[in-house]
mmCIF file of N, CA and C in Angstrom:
data_model
loop_
_atom_site.group_PDB
_atom_site.id
_atom_site.type_symbol
_atom_site.label_atom_id
_atom_site.label_comp_id
_atom_site.label_asym_id
_atom_site.label_seq_id
_atom_site.Cartn_x
_atom_site.Cartn_y
_atom_site.Cartn_z
ATOM 1 N N UNK A 1 92.200 94.462 96.156
ATOM 2 C CA UNK A 1 93.549 93.959 95.999
ATOM 3 C C UNK A 1 94.154 93.707 97.374
ATOM 4 N N UNK A 2 95.026 92.709 97.402
ATOM 5 C CA UNK A 2 95.719 92.408 98.643
ATOM 6 C C UNK A 2 97.145 91.983 98.342
ATOM 7 N N UNK A 3 97.900 91.841 99.391
ATOM 8 C CA UNK A 3 99.306 91.460 99.307
ATOM 9 C C UNK A 3 99.527 90.311 100.284
ATOM 10 N N UNK A 4 100.211 89.271 99.848
ATOM 11 C CA UNK A 4 100.468 88.168 100.756
ATOM 12 C C UNK A 4 101.860 88.291 101.380
ATOM 13 N N UNK A 5 101.911 88.056 102.682
ATOM 14 C CA UNK A 5 103.176 87.948 103.402
ATOM 15 C C UNK A 5 103.398 86.457 103.605
ATOM 16 N N UNK A 6 104.559 85.987 103.172
ATOM 17 C CA UNK A 6 104.837 84.554 103.167
ATOM 18 C C UNK A 6 106.147 84.228 103.855
ATOM 19 N N UNK A 7 106.169 83.058 104.472
ATOM 20 C CA UNK A 7 107.394 82.449 104.970
ATOM 21 C C UNK A 7 107.520 81.162 104.168
ATOM 22 N N UNK A 8 108.482 81.162 103.275
ATOM 23 C CA UNK A 8 108.607 80.106 102.269
ATOM 24 C C UNK A 8 107.285 80.032 101.496
ATOM 25 N N UNK A 9 106.601 78.931 101.496
ATOM 26 C CA UNK A 9 105.349 78.806 100.740
ATOM 27 C C UNK A 9 104.100 79.030 101.586
ATOM 28 N N UNK A 10 104.282 79.338 102.859
ATOM 29 C CA UNK A 10 103.136 79.504 103.747
ATOM 30 C C UNK A 10 102.714 80.973 103.839
ATOM 31 N N UNK A 11 101.470 81.230 103.506
ATOM 32 C CA UNK A 11 100.920 82.579 103.644
ATOM 33 C C UNK A 11 100.560 82.793 105.113
ATOM 34 N N UNK A 12 101.163 83.826 105.716
ATOM 35 C CA UNK A 12 100.899 84.111 107.129
ATOM 36 C C UNK A 12 100.009 85.339 107.316
ATOM 37 N N UNK A 13 99.819 86.105 106.219
ATOM 38 C CA UNK A 13 98.962 87.289 106.307
ATOM 39 C C UNK A 13 98.626 87.740 104.907
ATOM 40 N N UNK A 14 97.397 88.219 104.732
ATOM 41 C CA UNK A 14 96.923 88.670 103.421
ATOM 42 C C UNK A 14 96.152 89.989 103.578
ATOM 43 N N UNK A 15 96.861 91.080 103.939
ATOM 44 C CA UNK A 15 96.177 92.355 104.140
ATOM 45 C C UNK A 15 95.926 93.082 102.820
ATOM 46 N N UNK A 16 95.166 94.164 102.909
ATOM 47 C CA UNK A 16 94.991 95.033 101.744
ATOM 48 C C UNK A 16 96.348 95.629 101.366
ATOM 49 N N UNK A 17 96.457 96.094 100.145
ATOM 50 C CA UNK A 17 97.723 96.678 99.691
ATOM 51 C C UNK A 17 98.132 97.878 100.541
ATOM 52 N N UNK A 18 97.161 98.689 100.943
ATOM 53 C CA UNK A 18 97.479 99.863 101.760
ATOM 54 C C UNK A 18 98.070 99.441 103.100
ATOM 55 N N UNK A 19 97.448 98.489 103.755
ATOM 56 C CA UNK A 19 97.943 98.009 105.046
ATOM 57 C C UNK A 19 99.306 97.334 104.862
ATOM 58 N N UNK A 20 99.459 96.569 103.795
ATOM 59 C CA UNK A 20 100.741 95.905 103.518
ATOM 60 C C UNK A 20 101.859 96.921 103.343
ATOM 61 N N UNK A 21 101.606 97.967 102.558
ATOM 62 C CA UNK A 21 102.635 98.993 102.335
ATOM 63 C C UNK A 21 102.961 99.731 103.635
ATOM 64 N N UNK A 22 101.948 99.990 104.441
ATOM 65 C CA UNK A 22 102.172 100.671 105.718
ATOM 66 C C UNK A 22 103.024 99.795 106.643
ATOM 67 N N UNK A 23 102.699 98.512 106.745
ATOM 68 C CA UNK A 23 103.476 97.603 107.586
ATOM 69 C C UNK A 23 104.919 97.511 107.089
ATOM 70 N N UNK A 24 105.100 97.359 105.791
ATOM 71 C CA UNK A 24 106.448 97.273 105.213
ATOM 72 C C UNK A 24 107.220 98.559 105.489
ATOM 73 N N UNK A 25 106.569 99.705 105.298
ATOM 74 C CA UNK A 25 107.227 100.984 105.568
ATOM 75 C C UNK A 25 107.591 101.147 107.021
ATOM 76 N N UNK A 26 106.723 100.707 107.898
ATOM 77 C CA UNK A 26 107.018 100.799 109.318
ATOM 78 C C UNK A 26 108.173 99.868 109.692
ATOM 79 N N UNK A 27 108.212 98.683 109.085
ATOM 80 C CA UNK A 27 109.334 97.763 109.335
ATOM 81 C C UNK A 27 110.650 98.435 108.960
ATOM 82 N N UNK A 28 110.674 99.096 107.816
ATOM 83 C CA UNK A 28 111.890 99.783 107.364
ATOM 84 C C UNK A 28 112.258 100.922 108.310
ATOM 85 N N UNK A 29 111.259 101.713 108.700
ATOM 86 C CA UNK A 29 111.517 102.862 109.569
ATOM 87 C C UNK A 29 112.022 102.427 110.944
ATOM 88 N N UNK A 30 111.373 101.437 111.523
ATOM 89 C CA UNK A 30 111.771 100.964 112.847
ATOM 90 C C UNK A 30 113.163 100.331 112.785
ATOM 91 N N UNK A 31 113.406 99.521 111.758
ATOM 92 C CA UNK A 31 114.726 98.903 111.606
ATOM 93 C C UNK A 31 115.807 99.970 111.470
ATOM 94 N N UNK A 32 115.551 100.976 110.671
ATOM 95 C CA UNK A 32 116.516 102.055 110.473
ATOM 96 C C UNK A 32 116.761 102.819 111.774
ATOM 97 N N UNK A 33 115.706 103.123 112.502
ATOM 98 C CA UNK A 33 115.832 103.880 113.744
ATOM 99 C C UNK A 33 116.690 103.152 114.778
ATOM 100 N N UNK A 34 116.577 101.828 114.812
ATOM 101 C CA UNK A 34 117.316 101.046 115.803
ATOM 102 C C UNK A 34 118.602 100.430 115.240
ATOM 103 N N UNK A 35 118.902 100.691 113.961
ATOM 104 C CA UNK A 35 120.109 100.136 113.354
ATOM 105 C C UNK A 35 120.040 98.628 113.185
ATOM 106 N N UNK A 36 118.871 98.129 112.806
ATOM 107 C CA UNK A 36 118.651 96.690 112.679
ATOM 108 C C UNK A 36 118.186 96.342 111.274
ATOM 109 N N UNK A 37 118.019 95.064 111.029
ATOM 110 C CA UNK A 37 117.442 94.539 109.787
ATOM 111 C C UNK A 37 116.147 93.849 110.184
ATOM 112 N N UNK A 38 115.072 94.089 109.425
ATOM 113 C CA UNK A 38 113.754 93.602 109.851
ATOM 114 C C UNK A 38 113.427 92.172 109.447
ATOM 115 N N UNK A 39 113.927 91.717 108.320
ATOM 116 C CA UNK A 39 113.523 90.405 107.815
ATOM 117 C C UNK A 39 112.271 90.459 106.970
ATOM 118 N N UNK A 40 111.690 91.650 106.802
ATOM 119 C CA UNK A 40 110.509 91.835 105.961
ATOM 120 C C UNK A 40 111.010 92.278 104.590
ATOM 121 N N UNK A 41 110.813 91.420 103.590
ATOM 122 C CA UNK A 41 111.331 91.696 102.258
ATOM 123 C C UNK A 41 110.541 92.752 101.521
ATOM 124 N N UNK A 42 110.976 93.044 100.314
ATOM 125 C CA UNK A 42 110.271 93.992 99.457
ATOM 126 C C UNK A 42 108.957 93.389 98.968
ATOM 127 N N UNK A 43 108.008 94.246 98.688
ATOM 128 C CA UNK A 43 106.746 93.804 98.098
ATOM 129 C C UNK A 43 106.945 93.770 96.587
ATOM 130 N N UNK A 44 106.847 92.570 96.028
ATOM 131 C CA UNK A 44 107.028 92.371 94.584
ATOM 132 C C UNK A 44 105.816 91.618 94.069
ATOM 133 N N UNK A 45 105.128 92.244 93.137
ATOM 134 C CA UNK A 45 103.921 91.652 92.551
ATOM 135 C C UNK A 45 102.954 91.169 93.637
ATOM 136 N N UNK A 46 102.700 92.029 94.593
ATOM 137 C CA UNK A 46 101.753 91.777 95.684
ATOM 138 C C UNK A 46 102.143 90.602 96.579
ATOM 139 N N UNK A 47 103.431 90.347 96.683
ATOM 140 C CA UNK A 47 103.932 89.312 97.586
ATOM 141 C C UNK A 47 105.126 89.859 98.356
ATOM 142 N N UNK A 48 105.214 89.472 99.620
ATOM 143 C CA UNK A 48 106.323 89.895 100.469
ATOM 144 C C UNK A 48 106.853 88.676 101.206
ATOM 145 N N UNK A 49 108.106 88.369 100.967
ATOM 146 C CA UNK A 49 108.745 87.222 101.618
ATOM 147 C C UNK A 49 109.356 87.671 102.942
ATOM 148 N N UNK A 50 109.115 86.879 103.975
ATOM 149 C CA UNK A 50 109.661 87.143 105.305
ATOM 150 C C UNK A 50 110.786 86.159 105.581
ATOM 151 N N UNK A 51 111.909 86.687 106.027
ATOM 152 C CA UNK A 51 113.027 85.861 106.481
ATOM 153 C C UNK A 51 112.783 85.630 107.972
ATOM 154 N N UNK A 52 112.233 84.472 108.305
ATOM 155 C CA UNK A 52 111.776 84.214 109.673
ATOM 156 C C UNK A 52 112.874 84.358 110.722
ATOM 157 N N UNK A 53 114.056 83.754 110.557
ATOM 158 C CA UNK A 53 115.067 83.925 111.604
ATOM 159 C C UNK A 53 115.453 85.396 111.833
ATOM 160 N N UNK A 54 115.504 86.173 110.769
ATOM 161 C CA UNK A 54 115.845 87.592 110.907
ATOM 162 C C UNK A 54 114.708 88.332 111.603
ATOM 163 N N UNK A 55 113.456 88.059 111.218
ATOM 164 C CA UNK A 55 112.317 88.698 111.869
ATOM 165 C C UNK A 55 112.254 88.325 113.347
ATOM 166 N N UNK A 56 112.561 87.080 113.681
ATOM 167 C CA UNK A 56 112.573 86.669 115.088
ATOM 168 C C UNK A 56 113.574 87.497 115.890
ATOM 169 N N UNK A 57 114.785 87.670 115.363
ATOM 170 C CA UNK A 57 115.815 88.458 116.050
ATOM 171 C C UNK A 57 115.405 89.922 116.162
ATOM 172 N N UNK A 58 114.850 90.464 115.076
ATOM 173 C CA UNK A 58 114.386 91.846 115.048
ATOM 174 C C UNK A 58 113.308 92.055 116.105
ATOM 175 N N UNK A 59 112.346 91.170 116.142
ATOM 176 C CA UNK A 59 111.247 91.262 117.091
ATOM 177 C C UNK A 59 111.757 91.177 118.526
ATOM 178 N N UNK A 60 112.653 90.245 118.785
ATOM 179 C CA UNK A 60 113.198 90.090 120.141
ATOM 180 C C UNK A 60 113.905 91.373 120.586
ATOM 181 N N UNK A 61 114.668 91.982 119.687
ATOM 182 C CA UNK A 61 115.362 93.223 120.039
ATOM 183 C C UNK A 61 114.371 94.370 120.239
ATOM 184 N N UNK A 62 113.348 94.439 119.416
ATOM 185 C CA UNK A 62 112.338 95.496 119.600
ATOM 186 C C UNK A 62 111.628 95.366 120.940
ATOM 187 N N UNK A 63 111.320 94.146 121.326
ATOM 188 C CA UNK A 63 110.665 93.926 122.627
ATOM 189 C C UNK A 63 111.616 94.339 123.756
ATOM 190 N N UNK A 64 112.892 94.000 123.631
ATOM 191 C CA UNK A 64 113.872 94.431 124.652
ATOM 192 C C UNK A 64 113.915 95.958 124.725
ATOM 193 N N UNK A 65 113.989 96.606 123.556
ATOM 194 C CA UNK A 65 114.036 98.069 123.515
ATOM 195 C C UNK A 65 112.757 98.679 124.097
ATOM 196 N N UNK A 66 111.632 98.075 123.782
ATOM 197 C CA UNK A 66 110.349 98.557 124.305
ATOM 198 C C UNK A 66 110.358 98.558 125.832
ATOM 199 N N UNK A 67 110.808 97.477 126.439
ATOM 200 C CA UNK A 67 110.777 97.359 127.891
ATOM 201 C C UNK A 67 111.841 98.225 128.568
ATOM 202 N N UNK A 68 112.892 98.577 127.853
ATOM 203 C CA UNK A 68 113.911 99.479 128.398
ATOM 204 C C UNK A 68 113.526 100.947 128.241
ATOM 205 N N UNK A 69 112.682 101.236 127.265
ATOM 206 C CA UNK A 69 112.342 102.624 126.933
ATOM 207 C C UNK A 69 111.579 103.300 128.069
ATOM 208 N N UNK A 70 111.894 104.553 128.274
ATOM 209 C CA UNK A 70 111.153 105.353 129.245
ATOM 210 C C UNK A 70 110.301 106.407 128.542
ATOM 211 N N UNK A 71 110.501 106.561 127.244
ATOM 212 C CA UNK A 71 109.753 107.579 126.501
ATOM 213 C C UNK A 71 108.413 107.000 126.040
ATOM 214 N N UNK A 72 107.299 107.573 126.495
ATOM 215 C CA UNK A 72 105.989 107.006 126.167
ATOM 216 C C UNK A 72 105.665 107.027 124.667
ATOM 217 N N UNK A 73 106.163 108.004 123.934
ATOM 218 C CA UNK A 73 105.875 108.057 122.498
ATOM 219 C C UNK A 73 106.651 106.962 121.762
ATOM 220 N N UNK A 74 107.882 106.704 122.155
ATOM 221 C CA UNK A 74 108.643 105.606 121.553
ATOM 222 C C UNK A 74 107.900 104.293 121.758
ATOM 223 N N UNK A 75 107.412 104.087 122.952
ATOM 224 C CA UNK A 75 106.670 102.853 123.238
ATOM 225 C C UNK A 75 105.382 102.801 122.421
ATOM 226 N N UNK A 76 104.683 103.901 122.340
ATOM 227 C CA UNK A 76 103.433 103.954 121.581
ATOM 228 C C UNK A 76 103.660 103.685 120.097
ATOM 229 N N UNK A 77 104.738 104.241 119.550
ATOM 230 C CA UNK A 77 105.016 104.067 118.122
ATOM 231 C C UNK A 77 105.452 102.646 117.770
ATOM 232 N N UNK A 78 105.979 101.901 118.716
ATOM 233 C CA UNK A 78 106.461 100.548 118.407
ATOM 234 C C UNK A 78 105.502 99.434 118.803
ATOM 235 N N UNK A 79 104.588 99.676 119.714
ATOM 236 C CA UNK A 79 103.759 98.592 120.247
ATOM 237 C C UNK A 79 102.903 97.922 119.169
ATOM 238 N N UNK A 80 102.291 98.683 118.285
ATOM 239 C CA UNK A 80 101.453 98.086 117.237
ATOM 240 C C UNK A 80 102.250 97.264 116.258
ATOM 241 N N UNK A 81 103.431 97.764 115.905
ATOM 242 C CA UNK A 81 104.281 96.997 114.997
ATOM 243 C C UNK A 81 104.705 95.684 115.654
ATOM 244 N N UNK A 82 105.101 95.748 116.919
ATOM 245 C CA UNK A 82 105.514 94.538 117.633
ATOM 246 C C UNK A 82 104.380 93.519 117.658
ATOM 247 N N UNK A 83 103.178 93.964 117.956
ATOM 248 C CA UNK A 83 102.031 93.048 118.019
ATOM 249 C C UNK A 83 101.777 92.388 116.670
ATOM 250 N N UNK A 84 101.802 93.170 115.603
ATOM 251 C CA UNK A 84 101.550 92.631 114.262
ATOM 252 C C UNK A 84 102.652 91.664 113.843
ATOM 253 N N UNK A 85 103.888 92.052 114.046
ATOM 254 C CA UNK A 85 105.018 91.180 113.690
ATOM 255 C C UNK A 85 104.979 89.895 114.512
ATOM 256 N N UNK A 86 104.531 89.979 115.761
ATOM 257 C CA UNK A 86 104.431 88.782 116.607
ATOM 258 C C UNK A 86 103.440 87.775 116.045
ATOM 259 N N UNK A 87 102.351 88.276 115.477
ATOM 260 C CA UNK A 87 101.372 87.376 114.855
ATOM 261 C C UNK A 87 102.032 86.631 113.692
ATOM 262 N N UNK A 88 102.801 87.347 112.883
ATOM 263 C CA UNK A 88 103.457 86.710 111.736
ATOM 264 C C UNK A 88 104.438 85.639 112.190
ATOM 265 N N UNK A 89 105.227 85.947 113.207
ATOM 266 C CA UNK A 89 106.189 84.970 113.732
ATOM 267 C C UNK A 89 105.453 83.755 114.286
ATOM 268 N N UNK A 90 104.402 83.985 115.045
ATOM 269 C CA UNK A 90 103.635 82.872 115.623
ATOM 270 C C UNK A 90 103.028 81.998 114.525
ATOM 271 N N UNK A 91 102.407 82.626 113.524
ATOM 272 C CA UNK A 91 101.780 81.863 112.441
ATOM 273 C C UNK A 91 102.785 81.049 111.639
ATOM 274 N N UNK A 92 104.010 81.528 111.566
ATOM 275 C CA UNK A 92 105.051 80.803 110.828
ATOM 276 C C UNK A 92 105.711 79.733 111.689
ATOM 277 N N UNK A 93 105.287 79.619 112.939
ATOM 278 C CA UNK A 93 105.874 78.619 113.831
ATOM 279 C C UNK A 93 107.207 79.050 114.391
ATOM 280 N N UNK A 94 107.453 80.356 114.408
ATOM 281 C CA UNK A 94 108.727 80.875 114.886
ATOM 282 C C UNK A 94 108.776 81.034 116.388
ATOM 283 N N UNK A 95 109.906 81.522 116.825
ATOM 284 C CA UNK A 95 110.212 81.722 118.236
ATOM 285 C C UNK A 95 109.811 83.135 118.640
ATOM 286 N N UNK A 96 108.913 83.240 119.601
ATOM 287 C CA UNK A 96 108.497 84.544 120.118
ATOM 288 C C UNK A 96 109.457 84.988 121.221
ATOM 289 N N UNK A 97 109.577 86.303 121.426
ATOM 290 C CA UNK A 97 110.488 86.799 122.460
ATOM 291 C C UNK A 97 110.101 86.295 123.850
ATOM 292 N N UNK A 98 111.114 86.088 124.662
ATOM 293 C CA UNK A 98 110.876 85.682 126.049
ATOM 294 C C UNK A 98 110.942 86.923 126.929
ATOM 295 N N UNK A 99 110.690 86.735 128.191
ATOM 296 C CA UNK A 99 110.731 87.849 129.136
ATOM 297 C C UNK A 99 110.098 87.450 130.442
ATOM 298 N N UNK A 100 109.795 88.450 131.235
ATOM 299 C CA UNK A 100 109.111 88.209 132.498
ATOM 300 C C UNK A 100 107.723 87.642 132.202
ATOM 301 N N UNK A 101 107.208 86.731 133.043
ATOM 302 C CA UNK A 101 105.917 86.106 132.773
ATOM 303 C C UNK A 101 104.777 87.094 132.511
ATOM 304 N N UNK A 102 104.728 88.183 133.269
ATOM 305 C CA UNK A 102 103.647 89.144 133.048
ATOM 306 C C UNK A 102 103.802 89.883 131.711
ATOM 307 N N UNK A 103 105.050 90.106 131.287
ATOM 308 C CA UNK A 103 105.291 90.723 129.975
ATOM 309 C C UNK A 103 104.878 89.776 128.856
ATOM 310 N N UNK A 104 105.269 88.522 128.975
ATOM 311 C CA UNK A 104 104.923 87.516 127.964
ATOM 312 C C UNK A 104 103.405 87.395 127.860
ATOM 313 N N UNK A 105 102.711 87.397 128.994
ATOM 314 C CA UNK A 105 101.249 87.294 128.992
ATOM 315 C C UNK A 105 100.608 88.521 128.352
ATOM 316 N N UNK A 106 101.131 89.698 128.635
ATOM 317 C CA UNK A 106 100.581 90.932 128.042
ATOM 318 C C UNK A 106 100.778 90.936 126.526
ATOM 319 N N UNK A 107 101.953 90.514 126.061
ATOM 320 C CA UNK A 107 102.192 90.449 124.604
ATOM 321 C C UNK A 107 101.284 89.401 123.968
ATOM 322 N N UNK A 108 101.045 88.291 124.658
ATOM 323 C CA UNK A 108 100.169 87.245 124.111
ATOM 324 C C UNK A 108 98.750 87.770 123.935
ATOM 325 N N UNK A 109 98.257 88.527 124.903
ATOM 326 C CA UNK A 109 96.913 89.110 124.783
ATOM 327 C C UNK A 109 96.830 90.078 123.606
ATOM 328 N N UNK A 110 97.824 90.928 123.465
ATOM 329 C CA UNK A 110 97.837 91.896 122.365
ATOM 330 C C UNK A 110 97.973 91.184 121.021
ATOM 331 N N UNK A 111 98.816 90.154 120.988
ATOM 332 C CA UNK A 111 98.998 89.366 119.760
ATOM 333 C C UNK A 111 97.682 88.711 119.342
ATOM 334 N N UNK A 112 96.974 88.145 120.291
ATOM 335 C CA UNK A 112 95.683 87.510 119.993
ATOM 336 C C UNK A 112 94.671 88.527 119.486
ATOM 337 N N UNK A 113 94.669 89.707 120.077
ATOM 338 C CA UNK A 113 93.760 90.771 119.632
ATOM 339 C C UNK A 113 94.066 91.163 118.177
ATOM 340 N N UNK A 114 95.335 91.315 117.858
ATOM 341 C CA UNK A 114 95.721 91.661 116.481
ATOM 342 C C UNK A 114 95.398 90.524 115.531
ATOM 343 N N UNK A 115 95.650 89.302 115.928
ATOM 344 C CA UNK A 115 95.445 88.138 115.052
ATOM 345 C C UNK A 115 94.002 88.036 114.573
ATOM 346 N N UNK A 116 93.060 88.429 115.408
ATOM 347 C CA UNK A 116 91.655 88.367 115.025
ATOM 348 C C UNK A 116 91.344 89.266 113.818
ATOM 349 N N UNK A 117 92.139 90.303 113.616
ATOM 350 C CA UNK A 117 91.908 91.239 112.510
ATOM 351 C C UNK A 117 92.839 91.001 111.322
ATOM 352 N N UNK A 118 93.645 89.948 111.389
ATOM 353 C CA UNK A 118 94.645 89.704 110.341
ATOM 354 C C UNK A 118 94.279 88.451 109.551
ATOM 355 N N UNK A 119 93.678 88.654 108.382
ATOM 356 C CA UNK A 119 93.257 87.508 107.554
ATOM 357 C C UNK A 119 94.457 86.822 106.933
ATOM 358 N N UNK A 120 94.245 85.556 106.588
ATOM 359 C CA UNK A 120 95.268 84.780 105.884
ATOM 360 C C UNK A 120 94.729 84.370 104.549
#
């Protein structure tokens, strides 16, 4: 069994149900911790709708928070979510966070690494 993550009619990710539930739960937890809204909808009948503009804003703020953070565990707990969410934004043709050139390049490498393991 799998769950599709969609932006309108475009499937941007088709993970197993376990991975889908974990990603959705992490989106909720991270959004709650930072007082934000994730843009990742509820999973209904193995489908999850993504609100792309909201996810773009959420992702941009998480990247800002990541680079401001001095706590290594906070950074460790958010880096995987940021990488995965970045793949979804990229696949949907959305706007990825900007930053210093070396930061943008590092996120691009991590995003590409995650994308290889994320089926559509």
